[in-house]
PDB file of C-alpha atoms in Angstrom:
ATOM      1  CA  MET A   9      -8.026  -3.292  16.198  1.00 79.00           C
ATOM      2  CA  GLU A  10      -4.805  -3.157  16.251  1.00 85.00           C
ATOM      3  CA  ARG A  11      -3.366   0.050  16.373  1.00 90.00           C
ATOM      4  CA  VAL A  12       0.906   1.267  14.740  1.00 94.00           C
ATOM      5  CA  PRO A  13       2.898   1.989  18.155  1.00 94.00           C
ATOM      6  CA  VAL A  14       3.909   6.415  17.086  1.00 96.00           C
ATOM      7  CA  LEU A  15       8.023   6.185  19.491  1.00 96.00           C
ATOM      8  CA  LYS A  16       8.412   9.827  20.009  1.00 97.00           C
ATOM      9  CA  ILE A  17      13.200  10.458  19.762  1.00 95.00           C
ATOM     10  CA  GLY A  18      14.231  13.167  20.336  1.00 94.00           C
ATOM     11  CA  ASP A  19      12.961  15.443  17.725  1.00 93.00           C
ATOM     12  CA  ILE A  20      11.828  12.233  15.807  1.00 96.00           C
ATOM     13  CA  LEU A  21       8.321  10.307  15.751  1.00 97.00           C
ATOM     14  CA  LEU A  22       9.102   6.780  14.054  1.00 97.00           C
ATOM     15  CA  VAL A  23       6.705   4.909  13.608  1.00 97.00           C
ATOM     16  CA  SER A  24       7.648   1.326  13.092  1.00 96.00           C
ATOM     17  CA  ILE A  25       5.040  -0.885  10.838  1.00 95.00           C
ATOM     18  CA  GLN A  26       5.503  -4.777  11.744  1.00 91.00           C
ATOM     19  CA  VAL A  27       1.603  -6.051  11.590  1.00 89.00           C
ATOM     20  CA  ASP A  28      -0.417  -6.692   8.344  1.00 91.00           C
ATOM     21  CA  MET A  29      -2.413  -3.540   8.764  1.00 92.00           C
ATOM     22  CA  GLN A  30      -6.096  -3.205   8.168  1.00 91.00           C
ATOM     23  CA  ASP A  31      -7.293  -0.300   6.270  1.00 92.00           C
ATOM     24  CA  GLN A  32      -8.563   0.830   9.232  1.00 92.00           C
ATOM     25  CA  THR A  33      -5.358   0.745  11.133  1.00 94.00           C
ATOM     26  CA  ALA A  34      -3.685   2.305   9.353  1.00 93.00           C
ATOM     27  CA  LEU A  35      -6.678   5.244   9.209  1.00 93.00           C
ATOM     28  CA  ALA A  36      -6.053   5.281  13.541  1.00 95.00           C
ATOM     29  CA  LEU A  37      -2.373   5.182  12.199  1.00 96.00           C
ATOM     30  CA  GLN A  38      -2.393   8.671  10.563  1.00 95.00           C
ATOM     31  CA  GLU A  39      -4.507  10.317  12.914  1.00 96.00           C
ATOM     32  CA  ASP A  40      -2.087   8.954  16.036  1.00 96.00           C
ATOM     33  CA  LEU A  41       0.518  10.746  13.468  1.00 96.00           C
ATOM     34  CA  ALA A  42      -0.618  14.402  13.268  1.00 96.00           C
ATOM     35  CA  ASP A  43      -1.669  14.007  16.850  1.00 97.00           C
ATOM     36  CA  ARG A  44       1.664  13.461  18.739  1.00 97.00           C
ATOM     37  CA  ILE A  45       3.271  16.352  15.804  1.00 97.00           C
ATOM     38  CA  VAL A  46       0.875  18.677  17.630  1.00 97.00           C
ATOM     39  CA  THR A  47       1.328  16.722  20.979  1.00 97.00           C
ATOM     40  CA  THR A  48       4.399  17.326  21.195  1.00 97.00           C
ATOM     41  CA  GLY A  49       5.693  19.930  18.271  1.00 96.00           C
ATOM     42  CA  CYS A  50       8.374  17.309  16.537  1.00 96.00           C
ATOM     43  CA  HIS A  51       9.308  18.108  12.792  1.00 95.00           C
ATOM     44  CA  GLY A  52      10.220  15.260  11.365  1.00 96.00           C
ATOM     45  CA  VAL A  53       8.707  11.816  10.814  1.00 97.00           C
ATOM     46  CA  ILE A  54       9.858   8.170  10.168  1.00 98.00           C
ATOM     47  CA  ILE A  55       7.897   5.753   9.238  1.00 98.00           C
ATOM     48  CA  ASP A  56       9.354   2.085   8.119  1.00 97.00           C
ATOM     49  CA  ILE A  57       7.873  -0.278   6.024  1.00 97.00           C
ATOM     50  CA  THR A  58      10.816  -3.110   6.518  1.00 96.00           C
ATOM     51  CA  GLY A  59       8.426  -5.619   7.881  1.00 95.00           C
ATOM     52  CA  LEU A  60       5.673  -4.783   5.371  1.00 96.00           C
ATOM     53  CA  ASP A  61       5.631  -7.472   2.321  1.00 94.00           C
ATOM     54  CA  ILE A  62       3.615  -5.595   0.310  1.00 96.00           C
ATOM     55  CA  VAL A  63       2.040  -2.097  -0.148  1.00 95.00           C
ATOM     56  CA  ASP A  64      -1.055  -1.621  -2.107  1.00 94.00           C
ATOM     57  CA  SER A  65      -2.717   2.004  -3.199  1.00 92.00           C
ATOM     58  CA  PHE A  66      -4.419   1.791  -0.210  1.00 92.00           C
ATOM     59  CA  VAL A  67      -1.779   2.164   2.127  1.00 94.00           C
ATOM     60  CA  GLY A  68       0.246   3.863  -1.036  1.00 93.00           C
ATOM     61  CA  ARG A  69      -2.835   6.916  -0.027  1.00 91.00           C
ATOM     62  CA  MET A  70      -2.179   6.816   3.692  1.00 93.00           C
ATOM     63  CA  LEU A  71       1.860   6.973   3.489  1.00 95.00           C
ATOM     64  CA  SER A  72       1.264  10.126   0.857  1.00 94.00           C
ATOM     65  CA  SER A  73      -1.985  11.895   3.554  1.00 94.00           C
ATOM     66  CA  ILE A  74       0.462  11.394   6.046  1.00 95.00           C
ATOM     67  CA  ALA A  75       3.698  13.140   4.055  1.00 95.00           C
ATOM     68  CA  SER A  76       0.261  15.863   2.901  1.00 95.00           C
ATOM     69  CA  ILE A  77      -0.510  16.640   7.005  1.00 95.00           C
ATOM     70  CA  SER A  78       1.933  16.485   8.573  1.00 95.00           C
ATOM     71  CA  ARG A  79       3.792  19.103   6.439  1.00 94.00           C
ATOM     72  CA  VAL A  80       0.596  21.496   6.738  1.00 96.00           C
ATOM     73  CA  LEU A  81       1.325  20.682  10.725  1.00 96.00           C
ATOM     74  CA  ASP A  82       5.355  22.090  10.736  1.00 95.00           C
ATOM     75  CA  ALA A  83       7.083  18.233   9.285  1.00 96.00           C
ATOM     76  CA  GLU A  84       8.839  16.769   7.370  1.00 95.00           C
ATOM     77  CA  THR A  85       8.035  13.037   6.504  1.00 96.00           C
ATOM     78  CA  VAL A  86      10.477   9.716   5.233  1.00 97.00           C
ATOM     79  CA  VAL A  87       9.651   6.818   4.796  1.00 97.00           C
ATOM     80  CA  VAL A  88      12.407   4.378   5.282  1.00 98.00           C
ATOM     81  CA  GLY A  89      12.794   0.314   4.144  1.00 97.00           C
ATOM     82  CA  MET A  90      11.245  -0.254   1.368  1.00 96.00           C
ATOM     83  CA  ARG A  91      12.027  -3.723  -0.329  1.00 96.00           C
ATOM     84  CA  PRO A  92      12.606  -3.895  -3.436  1.00 97.00           C
ATOM     85  CA  ALA A  93       9.920  -6.210  -4.644  1.00 97.00           C
ATOM     86  CA  VAL A  94       8.058  -4.057  -3.260  1.00 97.00           C
ATOM     87  CA  ALA A  95       9.232  -0.960  -4.794  1.00 96.00           C
ATOM     88  CA  ILE A  96       9.231  -3.108  -8.254  1.00 96.00           C
ATOM     89  CA  THR A  97       5.095  -3.838  -7.344  1.00 96.00           C
ATOM     90  CA  LEU A  98       4.385  -0.447  -7.033  1.00 94.00           C
ATOM     91  CA  VAL A  99       5.629   0.915  -9.654  1.00 93.00           C
ATOM     92  CA  GLU A 100       3.950  -1.267 -11.640  1.00 93.00           C
ATOM     93  CA  LEU A 101       0.722  -1.238 -10.198  1.00 91.00           C
ATOM     94  CA  GLY A 102       1.335   3.031 -10.716  1.00 89.00           C
ATOM     95  CA  LEU A 103       2.094   4.370  -7.431  1.00 88.00           C
ATOM     96  CA  SER A 104       4.451   6.911  -7.295  1.00 83.00           C
ATOM     97  CA  LEU A 105       4.239   8.145  -3.984  1.00 87.00           C
ATOM     98  CA  ASP A 106       4.770  11.724  -5.216  1.00 80.00           C
ATOM     99  CA  GLY A 107       6.148  13.917  -2.689  1.00 81.00           C
ATOM    100  CA  ILE A 108       7.082  11.526  -0.362  1.00 91.00           C
ATOM    101  CA  ARG A 109      11.006  11.353   0.762  1.00 95.00           C
ATOM    102  CA  THR A 110      12.378   8.253   1.067  1.00 96.00           C
ATOM    103  CA  ALA A 111      15.768   6.406   2.839  1.00 97.00           C
ATOM    104  CA  LEU A 112      17.098   3.118   2.446  1.00 97.00           C
ATOM    105  CA  ASN A 113      17.165   2.807   6.370  1.00 97.00           C
ATOM    106  CA  VAL A 114      16.602   4.704   9.389  1.00 96.00           C
ATOM    107  CA  GLU A 115      19.223   6.244  10.001  1.00 96.00           C
ATOM    108  CA  LEU A 116      19.505   7.614   6.432  1.00 97.00           C
ATOM    109  CA  GLY A 117      16.135   8.983   7.504  1.00 97.00           C
ATOM    110  CA  MET A 118      17.056  10.979  10.357  1.00 96.00           C
ATOM    111  CA  GLU A 119      19.963  11.739   8.321  1.00 96.00           C
ATOM    112  CA  LEU A 120      18.554  13.694   6.105  1.00 96.00           C
ATOM    113  CA  LEU A 121      15.712  14.690   8.523  1.00 95.00           C
ATOM    114  CA  ALA A 122      18.312  16.624  10.300  1.00 94.00           C
ATOM    115  CA  ARG A 123      19.599  18.046   6.452  1.00 93.00           C
ATOM    116  CA  ALA A 124      16.331  19.454   5.983  1.00 89.00           C
ATOM    117  CA  ARG A 125      15.673  21.409   8.218  1.00 88.00           C
ATOM    118  CA  ALA A 126      18.924  22.920   8.328  1.00 89.00           C
ATOM    119  CA  ALA A 127      18.199  23.930   5.120  1.00 88.00           C
ATOM    120  CA  GLU A 128      15.458  25.304   6.552  1.00 81.00           C
ATOM    121  CA  SER A 129      16.621  26.936   9.238  1.00 80.00           C
ATOM    122  CA  ASP A 130      19.089  28.548   6.809  1.00 80.00           C
ATOM    123  CA  ASP A 131      15.787  29.274   5.064  1.00 75.00           C
ATOM    124  CA  PHE A 132      15.001  31.160   7.786  1.00 69.00           C
ATOM    125  CA  ASP A 133      17.453  33.358   8.134  1.00 68.00           C
ATOM    126  CA  LEU A 134      17.618  34.723   5.417  1.00 65.00           C
ATOM    127  CA  ASP A 135      14.177  35.927   4.958  1.00 62.00           C
ATOM    128  CA  LEU A 136      15.063  37.312   8.035  1.00 62.00           C
ATOM    129  CA  ASP A 137      17.113  39.849   6.657  1.00 59.00           C
ATOM    130  CA  LEU A 138      16.075  40.264   3.599  1.00 57.00           C
ATOM    131  CA  ASP A 139      13.197  41.734   6.184  1.00 55.00           C
ATOM    132  CA  GLY A 140      15.231  43.664   7.985  1.00 51.00           C
ATOM    133  CA  PHE A 141      16.940  44.927   5.322  1.00 54.00           C
ATOM    134  CA  GLY A 142      13.311  46.123   4.227  1.00 48.00           C
ATOM    135  CA  SER A 143      12.431  47.558   6.600  1.00 48.00           C
ATOM    136  CA  SER A 144      15.921  49.829   7.057  1.00 48.00           C
ATOM    137  CA  ALA A 145      15.278  50.854   3.643  1.00 46.00           C
ATOM    138  CA  THR A 146      11.898  52.732   3.599  1.00 47.00           C
ATOM    139  CA  PRO A 147      11.973  55.406   6.680  1.00 47.00           C
TER     140      PRO A 147
ATOM    141  CA  MET B 108       3.887 -33.023  -2.050  1.00 44.00           C
ATOM    142  CA  THR B 109       1.084 -31.309  -4.201  1.00 43.00           C
ATOM    143  CA  THR B 110      -1.214 -32.729  -1.274  1.00 42.00           C
ATOM    144  CA  ASP B 111       0.298 -30.033   0.462  1.00 57.00           C
ATOM    145  CA  LEU B 112      -0.648 -27.478  -1.793  1.00 66.00           C
ATOM    146  CA  GLY B 113      -3.975 -28.430  -2.257  1.00 74.00           C
ATOM    147  CA  LEU B 114      -3.474 -28.787  -5.757  1.00 80.00           C
ATOM    148  CA  GLY B 115      -6.761 -28.099  -7.369  1.00 81.00           C
ATOM    149  CA  GLU B 116      -9.154 -27.987  -3.919  1.00 89.00           C
ATOM    150  CA  PRO B 117     -10.196 -24.421  -4.081  1.00 92.00           C
ATOM    151  CA  GLN B 118      -9.810 -22.440  -0.666  1.00 94.00           C
ATOM    152  CA  VAL B 119     -13.328 -20.608  -0.444  1.00 96.00           C
ATOM    153  CA  LEU B 120     -13.116 -17.364   1.805  1.00 97.00           C
ATOM    154  CA  THR B 121     -15.581 -14.447   2.421  1.00 97.00           C
ATOM    155  CA  ILE B 122     -14.990 -11.437   2.287  1.00 97.00           C
ATOM    156  CA  ALA B 123     -17.474  -9.097   4.288  1.00 97.00           C
ATOM    157  CA  ALA B 124     -15.236  -7.250   6.709  1.00 95.00           C
ATOM    158  CA  ASP B 125     -11.695  -4.470   6.727  1.00 93.00           C
ATOM    159  CA  GLN B 126     -10.558  -8.032   8.587  1.00 95.00           C
ATOM    160  CA  ASP B 127     -11.227 -10.668   5.558  1.00 97.00           C
ATOM    161  CA  VAL B 128      -9.081  -8.362   3.483  1.00 96.00           C
ATOM    162  CA  VAL B 129      -5.715  -9.028   5.247  1.00 96.00           C
ATOM    163  CA  ARG B 130      -7.308 -12.517   5.138  1.00 97.00           C
ATOM    164  CA  VAL B 131      -7.266 -12.896   1.802  1.00 97.00           C
ATOM    165  CA  ARG B 132      -3.951 -11.713   1.854  1.00 97.00           C
ATOM    166  CA  GLN B 133      -2.590 -13.879   4.271  1.00 96.00           C
ATOM    167  CA  LEU B 134      -4.532 -16.964   1.977  1.00 97.00           C
ATOM    168  CA  VAL B 135      -2.997 -15.975  -0.947  1.00 97.00           C
ATOM    169  CA  ARG B 136       0.497 -15.391   0.616  1.00 97.00           C
ATOM    170  CA  THR B 137       0.448 -19.074   1.544  1.00 96.00           C
ATOM    171  CA  LEU B 138       0.152 -20.073  -1.051  1.00 96.00           C
ATOM    172  CA  ALA B 139       2.039 -18.343  -3.702  1.00 96.00           C
ATOM    173  CA  VAL B 140       5.465 -19.167  -1.374  1.00 96.00           C
ATOM    174  CA  ALA B 141       4.047 -23.108  -0.941  1.00 94.00           C
ATOM    175  CA  THR B 142       4.279 -22.550  -5.182  1.00 94.00           C
ATOM    176  CA  LYS B 143       7.231 -21.113  -5.641  1.00 94.00           C
ATOM    177  CA  LEU B 144       6.926 -18.249  -6.939  1.00 96.00           C
ATOM    178  CA  SER B 145       9.655 -15.720  -7.384  1.00 96.00           C
ATOM    179  CA  LEU B 146       9.407 -13.191  -4.432  1.00 97.00           C
ATOM    180  CA  VAL B 147       8.288 -10.370  -6.544  1.00 97.00           C
ATOM    181  CA  ASP B 148       5.660 -12.638  -7.750  1.00 97.00           C
ATOM    182  CA  GLN B 149       4.713 -13.248  -4.448  1.00 98.00           C
ATOM    183  CA  THR B 150       4.768  -9.589  -4.049  1.00 97.00           C
ATOM    184  CA  LYS B 151       2.885  -8.528  -7.214  1.00 98.00           C
ATOM    185  CA  LEU B 152      -0.275 -11.776  -6.572  1.00 98.00           C
ATOM    186  CA  VAL B 153      -0.733 -10.774  -2.732  1.00 98.00           C
ATOM    187  CA  THR B 154      -0.724  -7.038  -3.715  1.00 97.00           C
ATOM    188  CA  ALA B 155      -2.936  -7.605  -6.656  1.00 97.00           C
ATOM    189  CA  ALA B 156      -4.659  -9.976  -4.523  1.00 97.00           C
ATOM    190  CA  SER B 157      -5.319  -7.410  -1.835  1.00 97.00           C
ATOM    191  CA  GLU B 158      -6.666  -4.247  -4.109  1.00 95.00           C
ATOM    192  CA  LEU B 159      -9.050  -7.410  -5.985  1.00 96.00           C
ATOM    193  CA  ALA B 160     -10.498  -8.062  -2.325  1.00 97.00           C
ATOM    194  CA  ARG B 161     -10.691  -4.918  -0.633  1.00 95.00           C
ATOM    195  CA  ASN B 162     -12.429  -3.497  -4.354  1.00 93.00           C
ATOM    196  CA  THR B 163     -14.786  -6.634  -3.596  1.00 96.00           C
ATOM    197  CA  LEU B 164     -15.746  -5.292   0.082  1.00 96.00           C
ATOM    198  CA  VAL B 165     -16.232  -1.279  -1.228  1.00 93.00           C
ATOM    199  CA  TYR B 166     -17.872  -1.607  -4.644  1.00 92.00           C
ATOM    200  CA  GLY B 167     -19.447  -5.403  -4.329  1.00 94.00           C
ATOM    201  CA  GLY B 168     -20.427  -5.139  -0.676  1.00 95.00           C
ATOM    202  CA  GLY B 169     -18.740  -7.998  -0.089  1.00 95.00           C
ATOM    203  CA  GLY B 170     -18.829 -11.025  -1.741  1.00 97.00           C
ATOM    204  CA  GLY B 171     -15.938 -13.929  -1.662  1.00 97.00           C
ATOM    205  CA  ALA B 172     -11.747 -15.222  -2.849  1.00 98.00           C
ATOM    206  CA  GLU B 173     -11.051 -18.455  -4.262  1.00 97.00           C
ATOM    207  CA  VAL B 174      -7.921 -19.054  -3.963  1.00 97.00           C
ATOM    208  CA  THR B 175      -5.907 -22.348  -5.919  1.00 96.00           C
ATOM    209  CA  VAL B 176      -2.980 -24.256  -6.995  1.00 96.00           C
ATOM    210  CA  ILE B 177      -3.190 -24.945 -10.749  1.00 95.00           C
ATOM    211  CA  ASP B 178      -1.632 -27.674 -12.207  1.00 92.00           C
ATOM    212  CA  GLY B 179      -0.190 -25.885 -15.888  1.00 86.00           C
ATOM    213  CA  GLY B 180       1.841 -29.243 -17.217  1.00 87.00           C
ATOM    214  CA  ARG B 181       5.523 -27.885 -16.689  1.00 89.00           C
ATOM    215  CA  ARG B 182       4.759 -25.083 -14.161  1.00 92.00           C
ATOM    216  CA  LYS B 183       1.882 -24.361 -10.983  1.00 94.00           C
ATOM    217  CA  GLY B 184       0.505 -21.218 -10.755  1.00 96.00           C
ATOM    218  CA  ILE B 185      -2.315 -19.156  -8.108  1.00 97.00           C
ATOM    219  CA  ARG B 186      -5.828 -18.836  -9.381  1.00 97.00           C
ATOM    220  CA  ILE B 187      -7.971 -16.449  -7.751  1.00 98.00           C
ATOM    221  CA  VAL B 188     -11.807 -15.818  -8.217  1.00 98.00           C
ATOM    222  CA  PHE B 189     -13.624 -12.570  -7.003  1.00 97.00           C
ATOM    223  CA  SER B 190     -17.563 -12.803  -6.916  1.00 97.00           C
ATOM    224  CA  ASP B 191     -19.748 -10.267  -5.704  1.00 95.00           C
ATOM    225  CA  ASP B 192     -23.564  -9.363  -5.970  1.00 94.00           C
ATOM    226  CA  GLY B 193     -23.250  -5.865  -5.910  1.00 93.00           C
ATOM    227  CA  PRO B 194     -24.465  -3.446  -8.732  1.00 93.00           C
ATOM    228  CA  GLY B 195     -21.051  -4.848 -11.593  1.00 93.00           C
ATOM    229  CA  ILE B 196     -19.555  -2.202 -13.902  1.00 90.00           C
ATOM    230  CA  ALA B 197     -21.585  -0.233 -15.944  1.00 87.00           C
ATOM    231  CA  ASP B 198     -18.741   0.708 -17.855  1.00 86.00           C
ATOM    232  CA  LEU B 199     -15.421  -1.749 -18.215  1.00 88.00           C
ATOM    233  CA  ASP B 200     -13.379  -0.237 -19.687  1.00 87.00           C
ATOM    234  CA  LEU B 201     -13.557   3.235 -17.493  1.00 88.00           C
ATOM    235  CA  ALA B 202     -13.530   0.863 -14.836  1.00 88.00           C
ATOM    236  CA  LEU B 203      -9.805  -0.781 -15.838  1.00 88.00           C
ATOM    237  CA  THR B 204      -8.111   3.527 -16.718  1.00 88.00           C
ATOM    238  CA  ASP B 205      -5.933   4.915 -14.381  1.00 87.00           C
ATOM    239  CA  GLY B 206      -6.908   7.177 -12.433  1.00 85.00           C
ATOM    240  CA  TYR B 207     -10.753   6.638 -11.968  1.00 84.00           C
ATOM    241  CA  THR B 208     -12.424   6.153  -9.226  1.00 84.00           C
ATOM    242  CA  THR B 209     -16.501   6.000  -8.342  1.00 80.00           C
ATOM    243  CA  GLY B 210     -15.367   5.208  -4.346  1.00 73.00           C
ATOM    244  CA  GLY B 211     -13.019   7.831  -3.674  1.00 67.00           C
ATOM    245  CA  GLY B 212      -9.621   5.847  -3.856  1.00 73.00           C
ATOM    246  CA  LEU B 213      -6.815   6.355  -6.354  1.00 76.00           C
ATOM    247  CA  GLY B 214      -8.235   4.796  -9.449  1.00 80.00           C
ATOM    248  CA  LEU B 215      -5.444   2.245  -9.394  1.00 81.00           C
ATOM    249  CA  GLY B 216      -6.670  -0.758  -7.790  1.00 85.00           C
ATOM    250  CA  LEU B 217      -8.322  -2.584 -10.961  1.00 91.00           C
ATOM    251  CA  SER B 218      -6.021  -1.686 -13.222  1.00 91.00           C
ATOM    252  CA  GLY B 219      -3.427  -1.760 -11.249  1.00 92.00           C
ATOM    253  CA  ALA B 220      -3.717  -5.284 -10.170  1.00 95.00           C
ATOM    254  CA  ARG B 221      -4.233  -6.249 -13.931  1.00 95.00           C
ATOM    255  CA  ARG B 222      -0.952  -5.858 -14.899  1.00 95.00           C
ATOM    256  CA  LEU B 223       0.240  -7.237 -11.860  1.00 97.00           C
ATOM    257  CA  VAL B 224      -0.487 -10.852 -12.868  1.00 97.00           C
ATOM    258  CA  ASP B 225      -0.160 -12.851 -15.642  1.00 97.00           C
ATOM    259  CA  GLU B 226      -4.048 -13.200 -16.536  1.00 97.00           C
ATOM    260  CA  PHE B 227      -7.155 -11.407 -15.912  1.00 96.00           C
ATOM    261  CA  ASP B 228     -10.729 -11.806 -16.613  1.00 96.00           C
ATOM    262  CA  ILE B 229     -13.903 -10.036 -15.824  1.00 95.00           C
ATOM    263  CA  ASP B 230     -17.079 -11.318 -16.428  1.00 95.00           C
ATOM    264  CA  THR B 231     -19.655  -7.822 -14.500  1.00 93.00           C
ATOM    265  CA  ALA B 232     -22.627  -5.898 -16.103  1.00 91.00           C
ATOM    266  CA  ALA B 233     -24.917  -3.495 -14.683  1.00 91.00           C
ATOM    267  CA  GLY B 234     -26.444  -5.066 -11.901  1.00 91.00           C
ATOM    268  CA  GLN B 235     -25.370  -8.829 -12.530  1.00 92.00           C
ATOM    269  CA  GLY B 236     -22.415  -8.243  -9.566  1.00 94.00           C
ATOM    270  CA  THR B 237     -18.800  -9.471 -10.829  1.00 95.00           C
ATOM    271  CA  ARG B 238     -16.529 -11.913 -10.733  1.00 97.00           C
ATOM    272  CA  ILE B 239     -12.919 -11.476 -11.452  1.00 97.00           C
ATOM    273  CA  THR B 240     -10.818 -14.478 -12.426  1.00 97.00           C
ATOM    274  CA  VAL B 241      -6.724 -13.188 -12.135  1.00 98.00           C
ATOM    275  CA  THR B 242      -4.220 -16.142 -12.354  1.00 97.00           C
ATOM    276  CA  LYS B 243      -0.304 -15.810 -11.683  1.00 97.00           C
ATOM    277  CA  TRP B 244       2.210 -18.627 -12.418  1.00 97.00           C
ATOM    278  CA  ALA B 245       5.499 -19.573 -11.084  1.00 94.00           C
ATOM    279  CA  ARG B 246       8.530 -18.948 -13.982  1.00 86.00           C
TER     280      ARG B 246
END
């Protein structure tokens, strides 16, 4: 069985799917990614599907699962590079890819992750301030 | 030209393992390109074939796919017959409902595949196996 390589670039894990995956390969990728998120502490995952000429319900479900798993592990997933014909087919198939962020290419995907991370740390600062305010109010 | 396509000559593939689903996709893709289906129609047909080949494997316990380039007079098309000797489908209406699954999938394989092709015919009964015939025409 082939394995899809997972590359680490800075704070991001990049997966570029270049082969017509067997279902087992897709499942292995899901596990590999979960492991790599934990071992690297990366906060972003980009899955480049430029090389895929179809996304069926199995691969669609794998993409949704990866997004959910990485979210639980404090990482955000962006799927990039979907071909127009694939998008048209996915919608007609009835797959909505709920909860998956998408961008047109890897570069835009990285920007999206950077913005999401920045927004999240702003929220975090706000939470800290509120906590500080709360604790000073109670003697 | 027609001999290149093997017009009317069915190409038969056994579906017994994960990698056979990949082989079905590859054969259908090759013939869809040769038959000059548009890119969107190629994508739809290959996606439908992928769903149905996986169903043959997972629910039918394995079986076969017969792919034929057919001549409809002014246009050519591709016909694929998926057959298995599995348990069959007892309630066809239910099986064709979006989201219904007995296998832990998304329940879009059968209903979604039907939307992606031009003609869809299913012959099944409990204990009688399943035979699904799909056709996509070049426009």
